[in-house]
Coordinates of C-alpha atoms in Angstrom, one line a residue:
Chain R
M1 CA -52.5 163.3 43.0
P2 CA -55.4 161.9 40.9
E3 CA -59.0 162.8 42.0
Q4 CA -60.8 159.9 43.8
G5 CA -63.4 157.8 41.6
P6 CA -66.6 156.3 42.9
G7 CA -64.9 153.1 43.5
L8 CA -66.2 149.4 42.8
L9 CA -69.5 148.6 44.2
S10 CA -69.5 145.3 46.1
M11 CA -71.4 142.3 44.9
A12 CA -73.3 142.0 48.1
Q13 CA -74.4 145.8 47.8
Q14 CA -75.6 145.1 44.2
F15 CA -77.7 142.2 45.3
S16 CA -79.1 143.6 48.5
G17 CA -81.6 145.7 46.9
L18 CA -83.3 143.0 44.9
P19 CA -86.7 142.0 46.2
M20 CA -86.0 138.4 46.3
K21 CA -89.0 137.7 48.3
S22 CA -91.3 138.9 45.5
L23 CA -89.3 137.4 42.7
I24 CA -89.4 133.9 44.2
G25 CA -92.5 134.1 46.2
A26 CA -95.0 135.8 43.7
P27 CA -94.6 132.8 41.2
L28 CA -95.1 130.2 43.8
N29 CA -98.1 132.0 45.1
A30 CA -99.5 132.4 41.6
A31 CA -99.0 128.6 41.0
A32 CA -100.9 127.8 44.3
E33 CA -103.7 130.0 43.2
A34 CA -103.7 128.4 39.9
N35 CA -103.7 125.1 41.4
A36 CA -106.7 125.9 43.8
M37 CA -108.6 127.2 40.7
M38 CA -108.0 124.2 38.7
G39 CA -109.0 122.0 41.6
K40 CA -112.3 124.0 42.2
A41 CA -113.0 123.9 38.3
Q42 CA -112.7 120.1 38.2
T43 CA -114.5 119.5 41.2
Q44 CA -117.4 121.6 40.0
Y45 CA -117.4 119.9 36.8
L46 CA -117.5 116.6 38.2
L47 CA -120.3 117.4 40.6
S48 CA -122.4 119.0 37.8
T49 CA -121.8 116.2 35.1
C50 CA -121.4 113.1 37.1
F51 CA -124.1 113.7 39.8
H52 CA -127.7 114.7 39.9
E53 CA -128.4 118.1 41.3
P54 CA -129.4 117.6 45.0
A55 CA -133.2 118.1 45.7
S56 CA -132.4 120.6 48.4
E57 CA -129.4 122.5 49.7
G58 CA -127.2 120.0 51.5
A59 CA -129.1 117.0 50.4
P60 CA -126.8 114.2 49.0
R61 CA -126.2 113.9 45.6
S62 CA -126.9 110.7 43.6
P63 CA -124.5 109.7 41.0
I64 CA -125.6 109.5 37.3
M65 CA -125.7 105.9 36.2
I66 CA -124.9 104.3 33.0
T67 CA -125.7 100.7 32.0
M68 CA -123.0 98.3 31.2
N69 CA -123.6 95.0 29.6
I70 CA -121.7 91.9 31.1
T71 CA -121.4 89.1 28.6
R72 CA -120.2 85.8 29.8
S73 CA -119.4 83.0 27.5
L74 CA -121.2 79.6 28.0
I75 CA -119.2 76.4 27.4
K76 CA -120.5 73.0 27.9
A77 CA -118.7 70.6 30.3
N78 CA -117.1 68.9 27.5
G79 CA -115.7 72.0 26.1
E80 CA -118.1 72.8 23.2
K81 CA -120.0 75.8 22.9
A82 CA -123.3 76.0 24.4
S83 CA -126.4 77.2 22.7
P84 CA -126.8 80.2 23.2
D85 CA -123.0 80.5 23.5
S86 CA -123.2 83.6 25.9
V87 CA -125.6 85.2 28.3
T88 CA -125.6 89.1 28.7
T89 CA -126.7 90.9 31.9
T90 CA -126.8 94.5 32.6
M91 CA -125.5 96.3 35.5
N92 CA -125.8 100.1 36.5
L93 CA -122.8 101.9 37.6
P94 CA -122.0 105.4 38.1
I95 CA -120.7 107.2 35.1
L96 CA -117.8 108.6 37.5
T97 CA -116.3 105.2 37.4
I98 CA -115.5 105.3 33.6
L99 CA -114.4 108.8 33.3
P100 CA -110.6 108.9 32.8
L101 CA -109.9 111.3 35.7
N102 CA -106.6 112.8 36.5
S103 CA -106.0 115.8 38.6
L104 CA -104.8 118.7 36.9
A105 CA -102.4 120.8 38.8
V106 CA -99.3 123.0 38.3
D107 CA -96.5 120.3 38.8
D108 CA -93.6 122.4 38.0
V109 CA -92.5 126.0 38.9
S110 CA -89.0 127.2 38.2
V111 CA -88.0 130.7 38.7
D112 CA -84.6 131.5 36.6
F113 CA -83.1 134.7 37.8
E114 CA -79.9 135.8 36.2
M115 CA -78.3 139.2 37.0
E116 CA -75.0 140.4 35.6
V117 CA -73.4 143.1 37.6
K118 CA -70.6 144.8 35.7
S119 CA -68.8 147.5 37.5
S120 CA -65.5 149.0 36.6
F121 CA -63.4 151.9 37.6
S122 CA -60.4 153.2 36.1
N123 CA -58.5 156.4 36.8
D124 CA -57.3 157.9 33.7
K125 CA -57.5 161.6 34.2
E126 CA -55.4 163.6 31.8
T127 CA -53.8 166.9 32.8
S128 CA -51.1 168.0 30.8
Q129 CA -48.4 170.3 32.4
E130 CA -45.1 171.4 30.8
S131 CA -42.6 173.9 32.0
E132 CA -39.2 174.8 30.8
V133 CA -36.8 177.0 32.6
V134 CA -33.6 178.0 30.8
A135 CA -31.0 180.2 32.6
E136 CA -27.8 181.0 31.1
A137 CA -24.8 182.9 32.2
G138 CA -21.4 183.8 30.9
F139 CA -18.3 185.4 32.3
E140 CA -14.9 186.5 31.1
A141 CA -11.9 187.5 33.0
K142 CA -8.5 188.6 32.2
I143 CA -5.5 188.8 34.6
G144 CA -2.1 190.1 33.8
Y145 CA 1.0 189.9 35.9
G146 CA 4.3 190.9 34.5
C147 CA 4.9 188.9 31.4
F148 CA 2.1 186.4 32.3
S149 CA -1.4 186.8 31.4
A150 CA -4.5 184.7 31.6
E151 CA -7.8 184.7 30.1
V152 CA -10.8 182.8 31.5
H153 CA -14.2 182.4 29.7
G154 CA -17.1 180.3 31.4
S155 CA -20.7 179.9 30.7
V156 CA -23.5 178.1 32.7
K157 CA -26.8 177.0 31.2
S158 CA -29.6 175.2 33.0
T159 CA -32.6 173.7 31.5
T160 CA -35.5 172.3 33.5
K161 CA -38.4 170.6 31.8
S162 CA -41.3 168.6 33.4
A163 CA -44.5 167.1 32.1
S164 CA -47.5 165.0 33.7
S165 CA -50.4 163.2 32.5
D166 CA -53.6 161.9 34.5
K167 CA -56.7 160.5 32.8
S168 CA -59.9 159.5 34.7
H169 CA -62.8 157.3 33.4
Y170 CA -65.8 155.7 35.1
E171 CA -68.1 153.0 33.8
K172 CA -70.8 151.0 35.2
S173 CA -73.5 148.6 33.9
N174 CA -76.2 146.3 35.2
S175 CA -78.2 143.8 33.5
A176 CA -81.0 141.3 34.8
K177 CA -83.0 138.5 33.3
Y178 CA -86.0 137.1 35.1
T179 CA -87.7 134.0 33.7
V180 CA -90.7 132.1 35.4
H181 CA -91.6 128.7 34.0
V182 CA -94.8 127.1 35.2
H183 CA -96.1 123.9 33.9
A184 CA -99.4 122.1 34.6
G185 CA -99.7 118.5 34.3
Q186 CA -101.8 115.6 35.3
L187 CA -101.3 114.2 38.5
P188 CA -102.7 110.9 40.3
L189 CA -106.0 111.3 41.8
P190 CA -106.3 112.3 45.3
Q191 CA -106.9 109.4 47.7
G192 CA -110.4 110.9 48.4
V193 CA -111.6 110.6 44.9
T194 CA -109.9 107.2 44.5
T195 CA -111.8 105.9 47.5
I196 CA -115.1 107.2 46.2
I197 CA -114.6 105.5 42.7
D198 CA -113.3 102.3 44.5
A199 CA -116.7 102.2 46.6
Y200 CA -118.8 102.7 43.6
S201 CA -116.7 100.0 41.7
K202 CA -117.1 97.5 44.6
A203 CA -120.9 98.3 44.7
I204 CA -121.3 96.7 41.4
E205 CA -120.0 93.3 42.7
P206 CA -122.8 90.8 43.1
I207 CA -124.2 90.2 46.6
I208 CA -124.1 86.6 47.3
L209 CA -127.0 85.7 49.6
K210 CA -126.3 83.4 52.5
A211 CA -128.2 80.1 52.3
E212 CA -131.3 80.2 54.4
P213 CA -130.8 78.3 57.7
T214 CA -132.9 74.9 57.5
T215 CA -135.2 74.3 60.5
Chain P
M1 CA -99.4 108.5 31.9
S2 CA -101.4 105.4 30.9
N3 CA -105.1 105.9 29.7
S4 CA -105.9 102.4 30.9
Q5 CA -108.6 102.2 33.7
Q6 CA -109.8 99.2 35.5
I7 CA -112.8 97.9 37.0
H8 CA -113.6 94.9 39.2
C9 CA -115.1 92.1 37.4
P10 CA -118.5 91.5 38.7
H11 CA -118.1 87.7 38.5
C12 CA -114.6 86.8 39.5
Q13 CA -113.3 90.0 41.1
S14 CA -110.4 90.1 38.9
V15 CA -109.6 93.2 37.1
I16 CA -111.0 94.2 33.9
Y17 CA -108.9 96.9 32.1
F18 CA -110.5 99.3 29.8
E19 CA -110.2 102.6 28.0
A20 CA -113.0 105.0 28.2
K21 CA -112.3 106.5 24.9
L22 CA -112.6 103.1 23.3
L23 CA -115.5 102.0 25.6
I24 CA -117.6 104.8 24.3
T25 CA -117.1 103.4 20.7
G26 CA -119.0 100.3 21.8
M27 CA -115.8 98.2 22.2
S28 CA -116.0 95.4 24.9
F29 CA -113.3 94.6 27.3
N30 CA -112.5 91.1 28.7
C31 CA -111.6 90.2 32.3
S32 CA -107.9 89.7 32.8
N33 CA -108.7 86.3 34.4
P34 CA -108.5 83.8 31.4
D35 CA -110.9 81.4 33.0
C36 CA -113.7 83.9 33.6
L37 CA -114.7 84.7 29.9
T38 CA -116.5 87.8 31.1
S39 CA -116.4 91.0 29.0
I40 CA -118.0 94.4 29.7
S41 CA -119.4 96.9 27.2
L42 CA -121.4 99.9 27.5
S43 CA -125.2 99.4 26.7
Q44 CA -126.6 101.0 23.6
Q45 CA -128.5 103.6 25.7
S46 CA -125.4 104.7 27.6
L47 CA -123.2 105.1 24.6
E48 CA -124.4 108.6 23.8
P49 CA -124.3 110.2 27.3
A50 CA -121.1 108.6 28.2
K51 CA -119.4 109.6 24.9
E52 CA -120.7 113.3 25.5
L53 CA -119.4 113.4 29.0
I54 CA -116.0 112.0 28.2
E55 CA -115.3 114.3 25.2
N56 CA -116.7 117.3 27.0
Y57 CA -114.2 116.3 30.0
E58 CA -111.3 115.9 27.6
T59 CA -111.9 119.3 26.0
K60 CA -112.2 121.2 29.4
K61 CA -109.0 119.5 30.4
Q62 CA -107.1 120.4 27.5
N63 CA -108.3 124.0 27.9
I64 CA -107.3 124.1 31.5
L65 CA -103.8 122.9 30.5
Q66 CA -103.4 125.2 27.7
L67 CA -104.4 128.1 29.8
S68 CA -101.6 127.3 32.5
H69 CA -98.8 127.0 30.0

């Protein structure tokens, strides 16, 4: 009877010890933290570069303004160029409105986990046993009766030979590969920032005064 | 992602598309309304501060993106 080997480990048993929560959760947490850091850095940058420092803590910030020229061509009613052919006015608008803003954030996190479980068992125990038993016997008899005589010769030989072979071999291997890909890219601006920029952009539109009521 | 930005035309309320990187070089951009004949450009005194801000912003943005890769 061959000796019992360690047996094959079940696949479920191999994976049950893996810290899947950490393997998947840790990169996601790191990405969330990175997003928070990037968002904070961008906000601080915008506040420090596009707005004047508030006079006191909690006071509203005023935007840093730039001057933009608005040039309009002048054309006579008959289609000819007027003289001067254009008129230039200026307007002030917050520098925030011309900054090519994009939200920077981690936009892709992929966790690749590859594990190879290789467990094999083979019973290949080798024990060699050989025995040989040889037994040999012989006899001889002679009988005489009157003029008759008989002579008998006999021999018996027995040979027993047995051999057994048993080999045992155990082999096990594990390999694991863990890869985390994180990619940061540009996302559309948050609605809040878009609203601020829209508000500033609309503020540059000219205000049309209503005609004074005639009395 | 397109670098094109837009601003409302102060005259006709149509959209004026512009690119900040070109705007800071002194380039002017026309209103998308062909009948409007309005163009915008940065004034001379605003060119330098705007250029400095936008270049600084782009550098910081690239630094953040490189750090995250």
